[in-house]
CSV table of C-alpha atoms in Angstrom, one decimal:
chain,number,residue,atom,x,y,z
A,944,MET,CA,-48.1,167.9,-242.0
A,945,ASN,CA,-44.3,167.9,-241.7
A,946,ARG,CA,-42.2,167.0,-244.6
A,947,TYR,CA,-38.9,165.2,-244.1
A,948,GLU,CA,-35.8,164.8,-246.1
A,949,SER,CA,-33.5,161.8,-246.1
A,950,THR,CA,-30.1,162.5,-244.6
A,951,GLY,CA,-28.5,159.1,-245.2
A,952,HIS,CA,-29.2,158.0,-241.6
A,953,LEU,CA,-32.2,156.4,-240.1
A,954,LEU,CA,-33.1,159.8,-238.9
A,955,LEU,CA,-35.2,162.0,-241.2
A,956,THR,CA,-34.4,165.6,-240.7
A,957,PRO,CA,-37.4,167.9,-241.0
A,958,VAL,CA,-37.5,170.5,-243.7
A,959,ASP,CA,-37.0,173.9,-242.0
A,960,ARG,CA,-38.9,176.5,-244.0
A,961,GLU,CA,-38.3,179.2,-241.2
A,962,ALA,CA,-34.5,178.9,-241.5
A,963,PRO,CA,-34.1,182.0,-243.7
A,964,ALA,CA,-36.2,184.2,-241.3
A,965,ARG,CA,-34.5,182.7,-238.4
A,966,ALA,CA,-31.0,183.6,-239.8
A,967,VAL,CA,-32.1,187.2,-240.3
A,968,ARG,CA,-33.4,187.4,-236.8
A,969,LEU,CA,-30.4,185.9,-235.2
A,970,ARG,CA,-28.2,188.4,-237.0
A,971,GLU,CA,-30.4,191.2,-235.8
A,972,LEU,CA,-30.1,189.9,-232.2
A,973,GLY,CA,-26.3,189.2,-232.5
A,974,LEU,CA,-26.9,185.5,-231.7
A,975,GLY,CA,-25.6,182.2,-233.1
A,976,GLU,CA,-22.3,183.0,-234.5
A,977,ARG,CA,-19.9,182.8,-231.5
A,978,PRO,CA,-19.8,181.3,-228.0
A,979,ASP,CA,-21.5,183.5,-225.4
A,980,PRO,CA,-20.3,183.4,-221.8
A,981,GLU,CA,-23.7,184.4,-220.5
A,982,LEU,CA,-25.3,181.6,-222.5
A,983,ASP,CA,-22.6,179.1,-221.3
A,984,ALA,CA,-23.6,180.1,-217.7
A,985,PHE,CA,-27.3,179.6,-218.6
A,986,ALA,CA,-26.5,176.1,-220.0
A,987,ALA,CA,-24.7,175.2,-216.8
A,988,ARG,CA,-27.9,176.4,-214.9
A,989,VAL,CA,-30.0,174.2,-217.2
A,990,ALA,CA,-27.7,171.2,-216.4
A,991,ARG,CA,-28.0,171.8,-212.7
A,992,ARG,CA,-31.8,172.3,-212.7
A,993,LEU,CA,-32.3,169.1,-214.7
A,994,ASP,CA,-29.4,167.2,-213.2
A,995,ALA,CA,-28.0,166.4,-216.6
A,996,PRO,CA,-24.4,166.0,-217.6
A,997,TYR,CA,-24.9,168.1,-220.8
A,998,ALA,CA,-26.9,171.2,-221.7
A,999,GLY,CA,-27.0,173.7,-224.4
A,1000,VAL,CA,-28.4,176.9,-225.9
A,1001,ASN,CA,-28.6,176.0,-229.6
A,1002,PHE,CA,-29.4,178.0,-232.7
A,1003,VAL,CA,-30.4,175.9,-235.6
A,1004,GLY,CA,-29.4,177.1,-239.1
A,1005,GLY,CA,-30.1,175.8,-242.6
A,1006,GLU,CA,-27.1,173.6,-242.8
A,1007,ARG,CA,-25.7,173.5,-239.2
A,1008,GLN,CA,-26.4,174.1,-235.5
A,1009,PHE,CA,-24.4,176.3,-233.3
A,1010,PHE,CA,-24.3,175.9,-229.5
A,1011,ALA,CA,-23.7,179.5,-228.3
A,1012,GLY,CA,-24.2,178.2,-224.8
A,1013,LEU,CA,-22.8,174.8,-223.8
A,1014,HIS,CA,-22.2,172.9,-220.6
A,1015,HIS,CA,-20.8,169.5,-219.8
A,1016,ALA,CA,-20.2,168.2,-216.2
A,1017,PRO,CA,-16.5,167.6,-215.4
A,1018,GLN,CA,-17.5,163.9,-214.5
A,1019,ALA,CA,-19.3,163.4,-217.8
A,1020,PRO,CA,-18.0,160.7,-220.0
A,1021,ALA,CA,-15.4,161.8,-222.5
A,1022,SER,CA,-16.8,161.8,-226.0
A,1023,ALA,CA,-17.2,164.0,-229.1
A,1024,TYR,CA,-20.2,165.4,-227.5
A,1025,PRO,CA,-20.8,168.2,-226.8
A,1026,ALA,CA,-19.4,170.2,-229.7
A,1027,ARG,CA,-20.1,173.8,-230.5
A,1028,VAL,CA,-21.0,173.1,-234.1
A,1029,LEU,CA,-23.1,170.1,-235.3
A,1030,ALA,CA,-24.4,169.2,-238.8
A,1031,ARG,CA,-28.1,169.9,-239.0
A,1032,ASP,CA,-28.9,166.2,-239.2
A,1033,HIS,CA,-27.1,165.4,-235.9
A,1034,GLY,CA,-29.2,165.6,-232.7
A,1035,TYR,CA,-32.7,166.5,-232.0
A,1036,CYS,CA,-32.8,170.4,-231.7
A,1037,PRO,CA,-33.8,170.8,-235.5
A,1038,HIS,CA,-36.9,168.7,-234.7
A,1039,VAL,CA,-37.9,171.0,-231.8
A,1040,ALA,CA,-37.3,174.1,-234.0
A,1041,VAL,CA,-39.5,172.8,-236.9
A,1042,ARG,CA,-42.2,171.3,-234.6
A,1043,ARG,CA,-42.2,174.6,-232.6
A,1044,SER,CA,-42.8,172.5,-229.4
A,1045,ALA,CA,-40.8,170.7,-226.8
A,1046,LEU,CA,-39.5,167.2,-227.4
A,1047,VAL,CA,-38.9,164.6,-224.6
A,1048,LEU,CA,-37.0,161.4,-225.6
A,1049,GLU,CA,-36.5,159.4,-222.5
A,1050,ASP,CA,-34.6,156.8,-224.6
A,1051,VAL,CA,-33.8,157.8,-228.1
A,1052,ARG,CA,-33.5,154.1,-229.1
A,1053,ASP,CA,-37.2,153.7,-228.5
A,1054,PHE,CA,-37.9,155.8,-231.6
A,1055,ALA,CA,-36.9,154.5,-235.0
A,1056,ARG,CA,-36.8,158.1,-236.4
A,1057,PHE,CA,-34.3,159.1,-233.7
A,1058,ALA,CA,-32.4,156.0,-232.9
A,1059,GLY,CA,-30.1,156.1,-235.9
A,1060,ASN,CA,-29.0,159.6,-235.3
A,1061,ALA,CA,-25.2,160.2,-235.4
A,1062,VAL,CA,-25.2,161.6,-231.9
A,1063,VAL,CA,-26.3,158.2,-230.6
A,1064,ASP,CA,-23.6,156.2,-232.4
A,1065,GLU,CA,-20.7,158.8,-232.3
A,1066,SER,CA,-21.4,160.4,-228.9
A,1067,GLY,CA,-23.5,158.0,-226.9
A,1068,VAL,CA,-26.5,160.2,-226.4
A,1069,ARG,CA,-29.4,158.2,-225.0
A,1070,SER,CA,-31.9,160.8,-223.8
A,1071,TYR,CA,-32.9,164.3,-224.8
A,1072,LEU,CA,-35.1,167.1,-223.5
A,1073,GLY,CA,-35.5,170.3,-225.4
A,1074,ALA,CA,-37.7,173.3,-225.8
A,1075,PRO,CA,-38.0,176.0,-228.5
A,1076,LEU,CA,-36.8,179.6,-227.9
A,1077,THR,CA,-39.6,181.5,-229.6
A,1078,ASP,CA,-39.2,185.3,-229.8
A,1079,ARG,CA,-41.8,188.1,-229.7
A,1080,ARG,CA,-42.2,187.9,-233.5
A,1081,GLY,CA,-43.0,184.2,-233.3
A,1082,ILE,CA,-39.7,183.0,-234.8
A,1083,VAL,CA,-38.1,180.0,-233.3
A,1084,LEU,CA,-34.6,181.1,-232.7
A,1085,GLY,CA,-33.3,177.7,-231.5
A,1086,THR,CA,-33.6,175.6,-228.5
A,1087,VAL,CA,-32.6,175.1,-224.9
A,1088,CYS,CA,-31.9,171.5,-224.2
A,1089,ALA,CA,-30.4,168.8,-221.8
A,1090,VAL,CA,-28.9,165.6,-222.7
A,1091,ASP,CA,-27.7,162.4,-220.9
A,1092,VAL,CA,-25.8,159.3,-222.0
A,1093,VAL,CA,-28.2,157.0,-220.1
A,1094,PRO,CA,-32.0,156.7,-220.5
A,1095,ARG,CA,-33.8,159.3,-218.3
A,1096,ARG,CA,-37.3,159.7,-217.1
A,1097,TRP,CA,-37.6,163.5,-217.5
A,1098,GLY,CA,-41.2,163.4,-216.5
A,1099,THR,CA,-43.7,166.3,-216.5
A,1100,ALA,CA,-41.5,168.1,-214.0
A,1101,GLY,CA,-38.5,168.0,-216.4
A,1102,LEU,CA,-40.7,169.2,-219.3
A,1103,ALA,CA,-42.1,172.1,-217.2
A,1104,THR,CA,-38.6,173.1,-216.1
A,1105,VAL,CA,-37.2,173.1,-219.7
A,1106,LYS,CA,-40.2,175.2,-220.9
A,1107,GLU,CA,-39.7,177.6,-218.0
A,1108,LEU,CA,-36.0,177.9,-218.7
A,1109,ALA,CA,-36.8,178.5,-222.4
A,1110,SER,CA,-39.1,181.3,-221.4
A,1111,GLU,CA,-36.5,183.0,-219.1
A,1112,LEU,CA,-33.9,182.8,-221.9
A,1113,VAL,CA,-36.3,184.5,-224.5
A,1114,ALA,CA,-36.9,187.2,-221.9
A,1115,LEU,CA,-33.1,187.7,-221.7
A,1116,PHE,CA,-32.9,188.0,-225.5
A,1117,HIS,CA,-35.7,190.5,-225.5
A,1118,ALA,CA,-34.1,192.6,-222.7
A,1119,ARG,CA,-30.7,192.6,-224.7
A,1120,GLU,CA,-32.7,193.7,-227.9
A,1121,ASP,CA,-34.6,196.5,-225.9
A,1122,ARG,CA,-31.2,197.9,-224.6
A,1123,ARG,CA,-29.8,198.2,-228.1
A,1124,PRO,CA,-29.8,201.7,-229.6
């Protein structure tokens, strides 16, 4: 059973008991503290594969989220989204991390828990697709996600694609780790 804490929004942010272990693991891997050009390129690939205006590689901390990889299409509507750093109660990636499973929201306004999220009101986010990045130790490091400002039918193909991309990205993290002295 998930426990949730009130954040002052309609959204209830899940309690993240794995955050301390995740922080240690991210430090070990050198992830989550600065923009990473390779992860920016990966986010652009996610956006292309899913035909989405926004995509990211996000690492969820105890108090904030950091998009080490971020992409927005040049023709995407101007807004405060995407930002490299978001509060933990903004967006949907913290839910993916705690649930340890993918999340598909074709229209976030269809779900009371998600409709009142600040990214809806402040940034115009209307749909979300994200999958966890689970490393070889079983720790969810963060998420790979795609976002749109209009409702989207991601479908089973979109879900399969985001999971496949998450798997590829975790393999990249493992290869980086294996090359370290």
